[in-house]
Coordinates of C-alpha atoms in Angstrom, one line a residue:
Chain A
X25 CA -33.3 -20.2 -0.3
X26 CA -35.1 -19.7 3.2
X27 CA -34.7 -17.0 4.8
X28 CA -31.6 -17.6 7.9
X29 CA -30.3 -20.6 5.0
X30 CA -29.9 -17.1 3.3
X31 CA -28.5 -15.0 6.1
X32 CA -25.5 -18.3 7.4
X33 CA -24.0 -18.4 3.1
X34 CA -24.6 -14.3 3.8
X35 CA -22.9 -14.3 7.7
X36 CA -20.2 -16.5 6.6
X37 CA -18.6 -15.0 3.0
X38 CA -19.0 -11.6 4.7
X39 CA -16.2 -13.3 7.9
X40 CA -14.5 -15.1 5.0
X41 CA -13.7 -12.1 3.4
X42 CA -13.3 -10.0 7.1
X43 CA -10.6 -12.6 7.8
X44 CA -9.0 -12.7 4.4
X45 CA -7.5 -9.0 5.3
X46 CA -7.5 -9.0 8.3
X47 CA -3.7 -9.5 8.8
X48 CA -1.8 -12.8 10.2
X49 CA -2.3 -13.2 13.9
X50 CA 2.3 -14.0 13.1
X51 CA 2.5 -10.8 11.5
X52 CA 3.8 -8.5 13.8
X53 CA 1.6 -6.2 15.5
X54 CA 0.7 -9.9 16.0
X55 CA -1.8 -9.2 19.5
X56 CA -3.0 -6.5 17.0
X57 CA -4.6 -8.4 15.2
X58 CA -5.6 -11.6 17.3
X59 CA -7.2 -9.0 18.6
X60 CA -8.8 -7.4 15.4
X61 CA -10.2 -11.5 14.6
X62 CA -11.3 -12.0 18.1
X63 CA -14.2 -9.2 18.3
X64 CA -14.4 -8.9 14.1
X65 CA -15.1 -12.7 13.4
X66 CA -16.9 -13.6 16.7
X67 CA -19.5 -15.0 16.6
X68 CA -22.9 -12.7 15.5
X69 CA -26.4 -12.4 13.7
X70 CA -23.9 -9.8 10.8
X71 CA -27.3 -8.4 10.3
X72 CA -25.5 -5.9 8.6
X73 CA -24.0 -6.9 5.9
X74 CA -27.0 -8.9 5.5
X75 CA -29.3 -6.4 5.0
X76 CA -26.2 -4.6 1.8
X77 CA -26.6 -8.5 0.3
X78 CA -30.4 -8.6 1.1
X79 CA -30.6 -4.5 -0.4
X80 CA -28.7 -5.3 -3.4
X81 CA -29.6 -8.8 -4.5
X82 CA -33.5 -6.6 -4.1
X83 CA -32.0 -3.6 -6.6
X84 CA -30.6 -6.4 -8.9
X85 CA -30.9 -10.0 -9.7
X86 CA -27.6 -10.6 -11.6
X87 CA -25.1 -11.5 -8.5
X88 CA -23.0 -8.1 -8.2
X89 CA -19.2 -9.4 -7.9
X90 CA -17.3 -7.4 -5.1
X91 CA -20.8 -7.1 -2.9
X92 CA -18.9 -8.7 0.0
X93 CA -16.7 -6.1 0.7
X94 CA -18.8 -3.8 1.0
X95 CA -20.3 -5.8 3.5
X96 CA -17.4 -6.4 5.7
X97 CA -16.5 -3.5 5.6
X98 CA -20.0 -2.1 7.2
X99 CA -19.6 -5.3 9.9
X100 CA -16.2 -3.9 10.6
X101 CA -17.3 -0.1 11.4
X102 CA -19.6 -1.6 13.9
X103 CA -17.3 -4.5 15.7
X104 CA -15.1 -1.7 16.7
X105 CA -17.8 0.3 17.7
X106 CA -18.4 -2.2 20.0
X107 CA -15.0 -2.0 21.5
X108 CA -14.9 1.5 21.7
X109 CA -17.7 1.4 23.6
X110 CA -17.1 -1.6 25.5
X111 CA -14.5 0.6 26.7
X112 CA -14.4 0.6 30.9
X113 CA -14.9 4.5 29.6
X114 CA -17.4 4.1 28.3
X115 CA -20.0 1.3 29.1
X116 CA -17.7 -0.9 31.5
X117 CA -19.0 -3.5 29.6
X118 CA -16.9 -7.5 30.9
X119 CA -19.0 -9.4 28.6
X120 CA -20.2 -9.2 25.2
X121 CA -21.8 -12.4 22.1
X122 CA -21.7 -14.3 25.3
X123 CA -17.4 -14.1 25.2
X124 CA -15.6 -11.3 27.1
X125 CA -15.5 -7.8 26.0
X126 CA -11.7 -7.3 23.6
X127 CA -10.5 -5.5 26.7
X128 CA -10.5 -8.3 28.6
X129 CA -9.2 -10.9 26.4
X130 CA -6.0 -8.7 26.2
X131 CA -6.2 -5.0 27.6
X132 CA -7.7 -1.6 26.7
X133 CA -5.0 -0.2 24.8
X134 CA -5.5 -3.4 22.3
X135 CA -8.5 -2.8 22.6
X136 CA -8.9 0.3 21.8
X137 CA -5.8 0.1 19.0
X138 CA -8.0 -3.0 17.7
X139 CA -11.1 -0.1 17.1
X140 CA -9.1 2.2 15.7
X141 CA -7.4 -0.2 12.7
X142 CA -10.6 -2.2 12.0
X143 CA -12.3 0.7 11.6
X144 CA -9.4 1.9 9.1
X145 CA -9.7 -1.4 7.3
X146 CA -13.3 -0.7 6.5
X147 CA -12.4 2.4 5.1
X148 CA -10.7 0.9 2.7
X149 CA -12.8 -2.8 2.2
X150 CA -15.8 -0.3 1.0
X151 CA -13.9 1.7 -1.5
X152 CA -12.8 -1.3 -2.7
X153 CA -16.7 -2.0 -4.2
X154 CA -18.6 -1.3 -7.3
X155 CA -19.6 2.1 -6.6
X156 CA -16.9 2.4 -3.3
X157 CA -16.3 7.0 -3.8
X158 CA -20.6 6.7 -2.2
X159 CA -20.4 3.6 -0.7
X160 CA -17.8 4.7 1.8
X161 CA -19.1 8.1 2.0
X162 CA -21.8 6.8 2.8
X163 CA -20.3 5.1 4.9
X164 CA -18.2 7.8 6.5
X165 CA -20.8 9.6 7.4
X166 CA -22.8 6.2 9.4
X167 CA -19.8 6.2 11.3
X168 CA -19.7 9.9 13.0
X169 CA -23.6 9.4 13.0
X170 CA -22.6 6.4 15.5
X171 CA -19.9 8.1 17.2
X172 CA -22.2 11.1 18.4
X173 CA -25.2 9.5 18.6
X174 CA -23.0 7.3 21.5
X175 CA -21.8 10.2 22.7
X176 CA -25.3 11.8 23.2
X177 CA -25.8 8.4 25.2
X178 CA -23.0 8.7 27.2
X179 CA -23.9 12.3 28.8
X180 CA -27.8 11.4 29.0
X181 CA -26.2 8.8 31.4
X182 CA -28.6 9.6 35.0
X183 CA -30.1 12.4 33.9
X184 CA -33.6 13.1 33.0
X185 CA -34.0 12.3 29.3
X186 CA -36.7 14.1 27.0
X187 CA -38.5 10.8 24.4
X188 CA -37.1 13.7 21.6
X189 CA -33.7 12.8 23.4
X190 CA -33.7 8.8 23.3
X191 CA -35.0 9.1 19.5
X192 CA -32.8 11.0 18.8
X193 CA -29.3 9.1 20.5
X194 CA -31.6 6.0 19.2
X195 CA -31.4 7.9 15.8
X196 CA -27.7 8.1 15.8
X197 CA -26.6 5.2 17.5
X198 CA -28.1 2.4 16.2
X199 CA -30.7 3.4 13.5
X200 CA -27.4 5.6 11.0
X201 CA -25.6 2.7 10.7
X202 CA -28.7 0.0 9.1
X203 CA -29.5 2.8 7.4
X204 CA -26.4 3.4 6.0
X205 CA -25.6 -0.1 5.4
X206 CA -29.3 -0.6 2.9
X207 CA -27.8 2.2 1.3
X208 CA -24.7 0.8 0.2
X209 CA -26.3 -2.3 -1.4
X210 CA -28.7 -0.4 -3.1
X211 CA -25.9 1.3 -3.9
X212 CA -22.8 -1.0 -5.1
X213 CA -25.6 -2.8 -7.2
X214 CA -26.0 0.9 -9.0
X215 CA -29.8 2.1 -8.0
X216 CA -31.2 5.7 -9.2
X217 CA -31.1 8.0 -6.1
X218 CA -34.6 7.9 -5.5
X219 CA -34.3 3.4 -4.5
X220 CA -31.3 4.4 -2.6
X221 CA -33.7 6.9 -1.0
X222 CA -36.5 4.1 0.4
X223 CA -34.2 1.6 0.5
X224 CA -32.0 4.5 3.6
X225 CA -35.7 4.9 4.6
X226 CA -36.8 0.9 6.1
X227 CA -33.0 1.0 7.2
X228 CA -33.7 3.6 9.5
X229 CA -36.8 2.6 10.2
X230 CA -35.1 -1.3 10.8
X231 CA -32.9 0.5 12.8
X232 CA -35.1 1.7 15.5
X233 CA -37.7 -1.3 16.0
X234 CA -33.9 -3.2 16.5
X235 CA -33.0 -0.5 19.2
X236 CA -36.1 -1.2 21.0
X237 CA -35.9 -4.8 20.6
X238 CA -32.7 -4.4 22.4
X239 CA -33.7 -1.9 24.6
X240 CA -36.3 -4.5 25.9
X241 CA -34.4 -7.7 26.2
X242 CA -32.0 -5.7 28.0
X243 CA -35.3 -5.7 31.1
X244 CA -36.6 -8.7 30.2
X245 CA -34.1 -11.3 28.9
X246 CA -31.9 -13.5 30.4
X247 CA -28.3 -12.5 31.3
X248 CA -27.6 -16.1 29.7
X249 CA -29.7 -15.2 27.0
X250 CA -28.1 -11.5 26.2
X251 CA -24.5 -12.3 26.2
X252 CA -24.5 -10.1 29.0
X253 CA -25.5 -8.2 32.3
X254 CA -29.3 -8.2 32.0
X255 CA -30.2 -5.1 33.2
X256 CA -27.5 -3.2 32.8
X257 CA -29.2 0.4 30.7
X258 CA -31.4 0.2 33.8
X259 CA -28.7 0.2 36.6
X260 CA -26.2 2.3 34.5
X261 CA -29.1 5.3 34.2
X262 CA -29.5 4.7 31.1
X263 CA -31.9 6.2 28.4
X264 CA -33.9 3.3 27.0
X265 CA -37.0 2.6 25.7
X266 CA -39.4 0.7 28.0
X267 CA -37.6 3.5 30.4
X268 CA -39.2 6.6 28.6
X269 CA -42.3 4.8 26.5
X270 CA -42.7 1.4 29.5
X271 CA -43.1 -1.4 27.4
X272 CA -46.0 -2.4 25.6
X273 CA -45.5 1.4 24.0
X274 CA -42.2 0.5 23.0
X275 CA -43.2 -3.3 22.3
X276 CA -46.2 -1.4 19.2
X277 CA -43.6 1.3 18.3
X278 CA -41.3 -0.5 17.3
X279 CA -44.3 -3.0 15.4
X280 CA -45.7 0.0 13.7
X281 CA -41.5 1.3 12.2
X282 CA -41.8 -2.2 10.9
X283 CA -44.8 -2.2 9.6
X284 CA -44.1 1.0 8.1
X285 CA -40.5 -0.3 6.8
X286 CA -42.0 -3.2 5.2
X287 CA -43.6 -1.0 3.0
X288 CA -40.9 0.8 1.5
X289 CA -39.0 -2.7 0.0
X290 CA -40.3 -4.8 -3.3
X291 CA -38.0 -8.1 -1.9
X292 CA -39.8 -10.4 0.8
X293 CA -36.4 -11.3 1.8
X294 CA -36.1 -8.0 3.4
X295 CA -39.5 -7.4 5.0
X296 CA -39.2 -11.3 6.5
X297 CA -36.0 -9.9 8.0
X298 CA -38.1 -6.0 9.6
X299 CA -40.0 -8.6 11.4
X300 CA -36.8 -11.1 12.2
X301 CA -35.8 -7.5 14.5
X302 CA -38.2 -7.6 16.8
X303 CA -39.3 -10.8 16.6
X304 CA -37.4 -11.5 20.4
X305 CA -39.7 -8.9 21.8
X306 CA -43.0 -9.4 20.3
Chain B
X1 CA 6.4 33.4 -1.4
X2 CA 9.4 32.8 2.0
X3 CA 8.5 28.5 3.2
X4 CA 7.8 30.5 6.1
X5 CA 4.6 32.5 5.3
X6 CA 3.5 29.8 3.1
X7 CA 3.4 27.3 5.3
X8 CA 1.8 29.8 7.7
X9 CA -1.0 30.9 4.9
X10 CA -1.6 26.7 4.1
X11 CA -1.7 26.5 8.7
X12 CA -4.2 28.9 8.0
X13 CA -6.2 26.9 5.4
X14 CA -6.7 24.0 7.1
X15 CA -8.3 24.8 9.8
X16 CA -11.4 27.1 8.8
X17 CA -11.4 23.5 6.9
X18 CA -11.7 22.3 9.5
X19 CA -14.0 24.0 11.3
X20 CA -16.6 24.6 9.3
X21 CA -16.1 21.2 9.0
X22 CA -16.8 20.3 12.9
X23 CA -20.4 20.0 13.7
X24 CA -21.1 23.5 16.8
X25 CA -20.6 23.0 20.4
X26 CA -24.0 24.4 20.3
X27 CA -25.1 21.2 18.7
X28 CA -26.2 17.9 20.6
X29 CA -23.1 16.0 21.5
X30 CA -22.0 20.0 21.6
X31 CA -18.7 18.3 24.5
X32 CA -18.0 15.8 21.7
X33 CA -17.8 18.7 19.3
X34 CA -16.4 21.0 22.1
X35 CA -13.3 18.1 22.1
X36 CA -12.6 17.7 18.4
X37 CA -12.6 21.2 17.7
X38 CA -10.1 21.7 21.2
X39 CA -8.0 18.7 19.4
X40 CA -8.3 19.3 15.2
X41 CA -7.8 22.7 15.9
X42 CA -5.2 22.7 19.0
X43 CA -2.4 25.2 18.1
X44 CA 0.9 23.3 16.1
X45 CA 2.6 23.0 12.9
X46 CA 0.8 22.0 10.8
X47 CA 3.5 19.7 8.1
X48 CA 1.3 17.1 7.0
X49 CA -1.2 19.4 5.4
X50 CA 1.9 21.0 4.7
X51 CA 2.7 18.4 2.7
X52 CA -0.6 17.8 0.8
X53 CA -0.2 21.9 -0.4
X54 CA 3.2 21.5 -1.4
X55 CA 3.4 18.3 -3.0
X56 CA -0.1 19.4 -5.9
X57 CA 1.8 22.2 -6.1
X58 CA 4.8 20.9 -7.3
X59 CA 2.7 19.1 -9.7
X60 CA 0.0 20.9 -11.3
X61 CA 1.0 24.5 -11.6
X62 CA -3.2 26.0 -11.6
X63 CA -4.5 26.3 -7.5
X64 CA -6.2 23.0 -7.5
X65 CA -9.4 23.4 -6.1
X66 CA -10.3 21.1 -3.2
X67 CA -6.8 20.5 -2.1
X68 CA -7.8 21.4 0.8
X69 CA -10.3 18.6 2.2
X70 CA -6.8 16.5 1.1
X71 CA -5.2 18.3 3.3
X72 CA -7.8 19.3 6.6
X73 CA -8.3 14.6 6.6
X74 CA -4.7 14.6 7.0
X75 CA -4.2 16.4 9.6
X76 CA -7.7 15.3 11.0
X77 CA -5.8 11.5 11.2
X78 CA -3.4 13.3 13.3
X79 CA -5.1 14.7 15.5
X80 CA -6.5 11.0 15.8
X81 CA -3.9 9.1 16.2
X82 CA -2.5 11.6 19.2
X83 CA -5.2 11.4 21.3
X84 CA -5.7 7.6 21.3
X85 CA -1.8 7.8 21.8
X86 CA -2.3 10.3 24.6
X87 CA -5.2 8.5 26.5
X88 CA -4.6 6.7 29.8
X89 CA -3.9 2.8 28.5
X90 CA -1.9 3.6 25.9
X91 CA 1.0 6.8 26.5
X92 CA -1.0 8.7 29.7
X93 CA 0.6 11.7 28.4
X94 CA -0.8 14.4 31.0
X95 CA 0.7 17.6 27.9
X96 CA 0.0 17.4 24.6
X97 CA 1.5 20.9 22.4
X98 CA 1.6 22.2 25.6
X99 CA -1.8 21.8 27.0
X100 CA -3.9 19.6 28.8
X101 CA -4.3 15.9 26.7
X102 CA -8.2 15.8 25.3
X103 CA -8.5 13.3 28.4
X104 CA -7.2 15.5 30.4
X105 CA -9.1 18.7 29.6
X106 CA -12.2 16.7 29.1
X107 CA -12.4 13.2 29.7
X108 CA -11.7 9.5 28.7
X109 CA -14.7 8.3 27.6
X110 CA -14.6 12.3 25.0
X111 CA -11.8 11.7 24.5
X112 CA -11.6 7.8 22.8
X113 CA -15.2 9.3 20.9
X114 CA -13.7 12.6 18.8
X115 CA -11.3 10.7 18.5
X116 CA -13.0 8.3 16.5
X117 CA -15.4 11.2 15.3
X118 CA -12.9 12.8 14.0
X119 CA -11.1 10.2 12.2
X120 CA -15.0 8.9 10.9
X121 CA -14.5 12.6 9.2
X122 CA -11.3 12.7 7.8
X123 CA -12.5 10.0 5.4
X124 CA -16.0 11.4 4.7
X125 CA -13.3 15.1 4.0
X126 CA -10.4 13.4 2.3
X127 CA -14.0 11.7 -1.4
X128 CA -13.9 15.2 -1.8
X129 CA -10.9 16.2 -3.3
X130 CA -10.5 15.6 -6.5
X131 CA -9.5 12.4 -6.9
X132 CA -11.3 11.0 -3.8
X133 CA -11.1 7.3 -4.2
X134 CA -7.8 7.3 -4.4
X135 CA -7.2 10.2 -2.4
X136 CA -9.0 8.1 0.8
X137 CA -7.9 4.4 -0.3
X138 CA -4.2 5.7 0.5
X139 CA -5.2 7.9 4.2
X140 CA -7.4 4.4 4.7
X141 CA -4.0 2.3 3.9
X142 CA -1.7 4.8 5.6
X143 CA -4.2 4.8 8.9
X144 CA -3.9 1.0 9.7
X145 CA -0.8 1.4 9.1
X146 CA -0.1 4.3 12.1
X147 CA -2.2 1.9 13.9
X148 CA -0.4 -1.1 13.4
X149 CA 2.8 1.2 14.7
X150 CA 0.9 2.6 17.7
X151 CA 0.9 -1.0 18.8
X152 CA 4.3 -2.9 17.5
X153 CA 5.5 0.2 19.5
X154 CA 3.7 -0.1 22.8
X155 CA 4.2 -4.1 22.4
X156 CA 8.0 -3.7 22.5
X157 CA 7.3 -1.3 25.9
X158 CA 9.7 -2.4 28.7
X159 CA 11.3 -5.0 25.8
X160 CA 15.5 -5.4 24.3
X161 CA 14.1 -4.2 20.7
X162 CA 16.1 -4.6 17.5
X163 CA 17.0 -1.2 15.4
X164 CA 15.2 -3.4 12.4
X165 CA 12.2 -3.7 14.1
X166 CA 12.5 0.3 15.7
X167 CA 12.5 1.6 12.0
X168 CA 9.1 -0.6 11.2
X169 CA 7.7 1.3 14.3
X170 CA 8.4 4.2 13.4
X171 CA 8.2 3.1 9.0
X172 CA 4.6 2.3 10.1
X173 CA 4.0 4.4 13.7
X174 CA 4.6 7.8 11.4
X175 CA 6.8 7.6 7.9
X176 CA 3.3 5.7 6.4
X177 CA 1.1 8.5 7.0
X178 CA 3.6 11.7 5.6
X179 CA 4.5 10.2 2.5
X180 CA 0.4 9.9 2.7
X181 CA 0.4 13.8 2.3
X182 CA 2.6 13.4 -0.1
X183 CA 1.2 10.9 -2.2
X184 CA -2.5 12.7 -2.3
X185 CA -1.3 15.5 -2.3
X186 CA -0.1 14.0 -6.1
X187 CA -2.9 12.4 -7.0
X188 CA -5.7 15.7 -6.8
X189 CA -2.9 17.8 -8.8
X190 CA -3.7 13.9 -11.2
X191 CA 0.3 13.6 -11.9
X192 CA 0.7 10.2 -13.4
X193 CA 1.0 6.7 -11.5
X194 CA 5.3 7.3 -10.6
X195 CA 6.0 10.4 -10.5
X196 CA 3.0 9.6 -6.7
X197 CA 5.7 7.5 -6.5
X198 CA 8.8 9.5 -5.6
X199 CA 6.4 11.4 -3.7
X200 CA 5.1 8.6 -1.1
X201 CA 9.1 7.9 -1.6
X202 CA 10.3 11.5 -0.5
X203 CA 7.2 11.5 2.3
X204 CA 8.0 8.5 3.1
X205 CA 12.3 9.2 3.8
X206 CA 10.3 13.4 5.9
X207 CA 8.4 11.2 8.3
X208 CA 11.2 8.8 9.2
X209 CA 13.9 11.8 9.3
X210 CA 11.2 13.3 11.5
X211 CA 10.5 11.5 13.9
X212 CA 14.4 10.3 14.2
X213 CA 14.0 13.9 15.4
X214 CA 11.9 13.9 17.6
X215 CA 13.8 10.7 19.5
X216 CA 16.2 12.8 19.9
X217 CA 14.4 15.5 20.9
X218 CA 13.4 13.9 23.2
X219 CA 16.4 13.0 25.3
X220 CA 18.0 17.0 24.6
X221 CA 14.8 19.4 25.1
X222 CA 13.4 20.6 28.1
X223 CA 9.2 20.4 28.6
X224 CA 8.8 23.7 27.8
X225 CA 10.6 23.2 24.4
X226 CA 8.8 20.2 24.0
X227 CA 4.9 21.2 25.4
X228 CA 5.2 17.6 27.2
X229 CA 7.3 16.0 29.1
X230 CA 11.3 15.6 28.4
X231 CA 12.9 11.9 29.2
X232 CA 9.4 10.5 28.7
X233 CA 10.1 8.0 26.2
X234 CA 13.2 6.6 28.4
X235 CA 11.1 6.5 31.7
X236 CA 8.7 4.6 29.5
X237 CA 11.2 2.6 27.9
X238 CA 10.8 3.3 25.1
X239 CA 12.1 1.8 21.6
X240 CA 13.9 5.1 20.2
X241 CA 17.1 5.9 17.7
X242 CA 18.8 7.6 20.6
X243 CA 18.8 4.4 22.8
X244 CA 18.9 1.6 19.4
X245 CA 21.7 4.2 17.6
X246 CA 23.3 6.5 20.6
X247 CA 22.7 10.4 19.9
X248 CA 25.4 11.3 16.9
X249 CA 24.5 8.6 14.6
X250 CA 21.1 9.4 15.0
X251 CA 21.3 12.9 13.6
X252 CA 23.7 11.1 10.8
X253 CA 20.6 9.0 9.7
X254 CA 18.0 12.3 10.1
X255 CA 20.4 13.9 7.7
X256 CA 20.8 11.0 5.4
X257 CA 17.8 10.6 4.5
X258 CA 17.0 13.8 3.7
X259 CA 19.5 14.2 1.3
X260 CA 17.8 11.0 -0.3
X261 CA 14.3 13.0 0.1
X262 CA 15.7 15.7 -1.3
X263 CA 17.1 14.5 -4.4
X264 CA 12.8 13.0 -4.8
X265 CA 11.4 16.2 -5.6
X266 CA 11.9 19.1 -7.7
X267 CA 9.9 21.1 -6.3
X268 CA 12.3 24.3 -3.1
X269 CA 9.8 24.6 -1.2
X270 CA 10.2 21.2 -0.3
X271 CA 13.8 20.8 -0.4
X272 CA 13.6 23.2 1.8
X273 CA 11.0 21.1 4.7
X274 CA 12.7 18.1 3.8
X275 CA 15.5 20.6 5.7
X276 CA 13.6 22.2 8.2
X277 CA 12.2 19.5 9.2
X278 CA 16.1 17.6 11.5
X279 CA 15.9 21.5 11.4
X280 CA 15.3 21.0 15.8
X281 CA 18.1 18.8 16.4
X282 CA 21.3 19.5 13.9

């Protein structure tokens, strides 16, 4: 199957799995459940769950029942982190994926709690995946690093950020969760420790490349193409790769990371996905 | 050992366990770690961790290595929920346990993220306890219910709340996590399913009694004794037991719940603790 069709199928499975587990809107508190659905099922690429599916498929030729639970759990953590990052006290964003952010569509209290509830649900689902305890532990570690990265990002705003700190922030904020998806996929498929480590490294590199591409897009793309305000990072004095290294060198670094990632995994779709992660800016 | 000395010892072990796992303040992002410590190690009764220890001790005569990880994980979830509940967009409280709330002491962004980080760390630690996958699953379910209860509580503010909805809110918001502590204690000690269920029921009843006592105190105690503004529930139009049932009937209901709880567990300290949970208002 072509990568695009694969991603579409994985995304649909992920959304179905998530939708089945968020309580219905007619169950109290309905507004909370509505906000959870609004954010977790928002249109998106579902890149992280796809990496779980693809990593599992790269390890096990047979289908792995329950892999969709690990995939969905990662998407829930991603959705939780976006909701909280968008809050007025943090990034104060009005748009996300082309739609009002959760706190703009509902209210701030609902957004905070919807994020919290998605986070709790994520762990519940991760634990039900094959090798659930190990899968959930990886998810918890990555979530912790993600929050650390977001905090570091805020504290660095408007200050002179060294390239070292910038790399640290991006590694924590984006690469940690993407690395976790690849580890989780390998774990549910029963991979040995060395293989899991290769998938982790692949994910770390792709995640970093992806974040660099995001930084570049924030500078070069239109608001319409982004689904959020363009140039918002610069306006906010955010630490970004283009600001630290320039656009050209940032592109080169992203490409280098993708090449390294590709050498680590035997899977053709994972190699393609690594290239795809920076295609928008190459 | 007397209950009071036991609680003190359990509290100290919990704090040591938590302190060892929150990264140091001189590690970036230090402000985040400082806020985590400020809230998770704030002076407090550590009632929830004590219930984990006491439930484990009631099941197993031998000490259970690792029980302190489950105990600490529950306290972290409790601390996370307090930080988020206190936020301006939710309860907008300035004082907690007699000190400035996390967002008043630090800032709102730090408070949101410190809560998130404590939540992630809680799952990581729960997974390391004996029977970790089961322990973490109970914690995730209870956390989800806790967030649902908080949301329901907000949505009920200023509206006419039926007694049924009130009981639902309190069951989700407070009793769910306390029931989870008792289940988790039983689980780490290797209890069978029937025993775990008895501990769950004990916790659910004690938790409900505890919340009723809290509601009563919010009406009757001084701000100094509470460590936060007295009468704040009424001022906010919150759904409370005294508002729905009157003070006398609320006291009777709490006592009834404690009696039922006591009949469910064979442990003398747990019986004492159940009585203690409403002592402040009897």
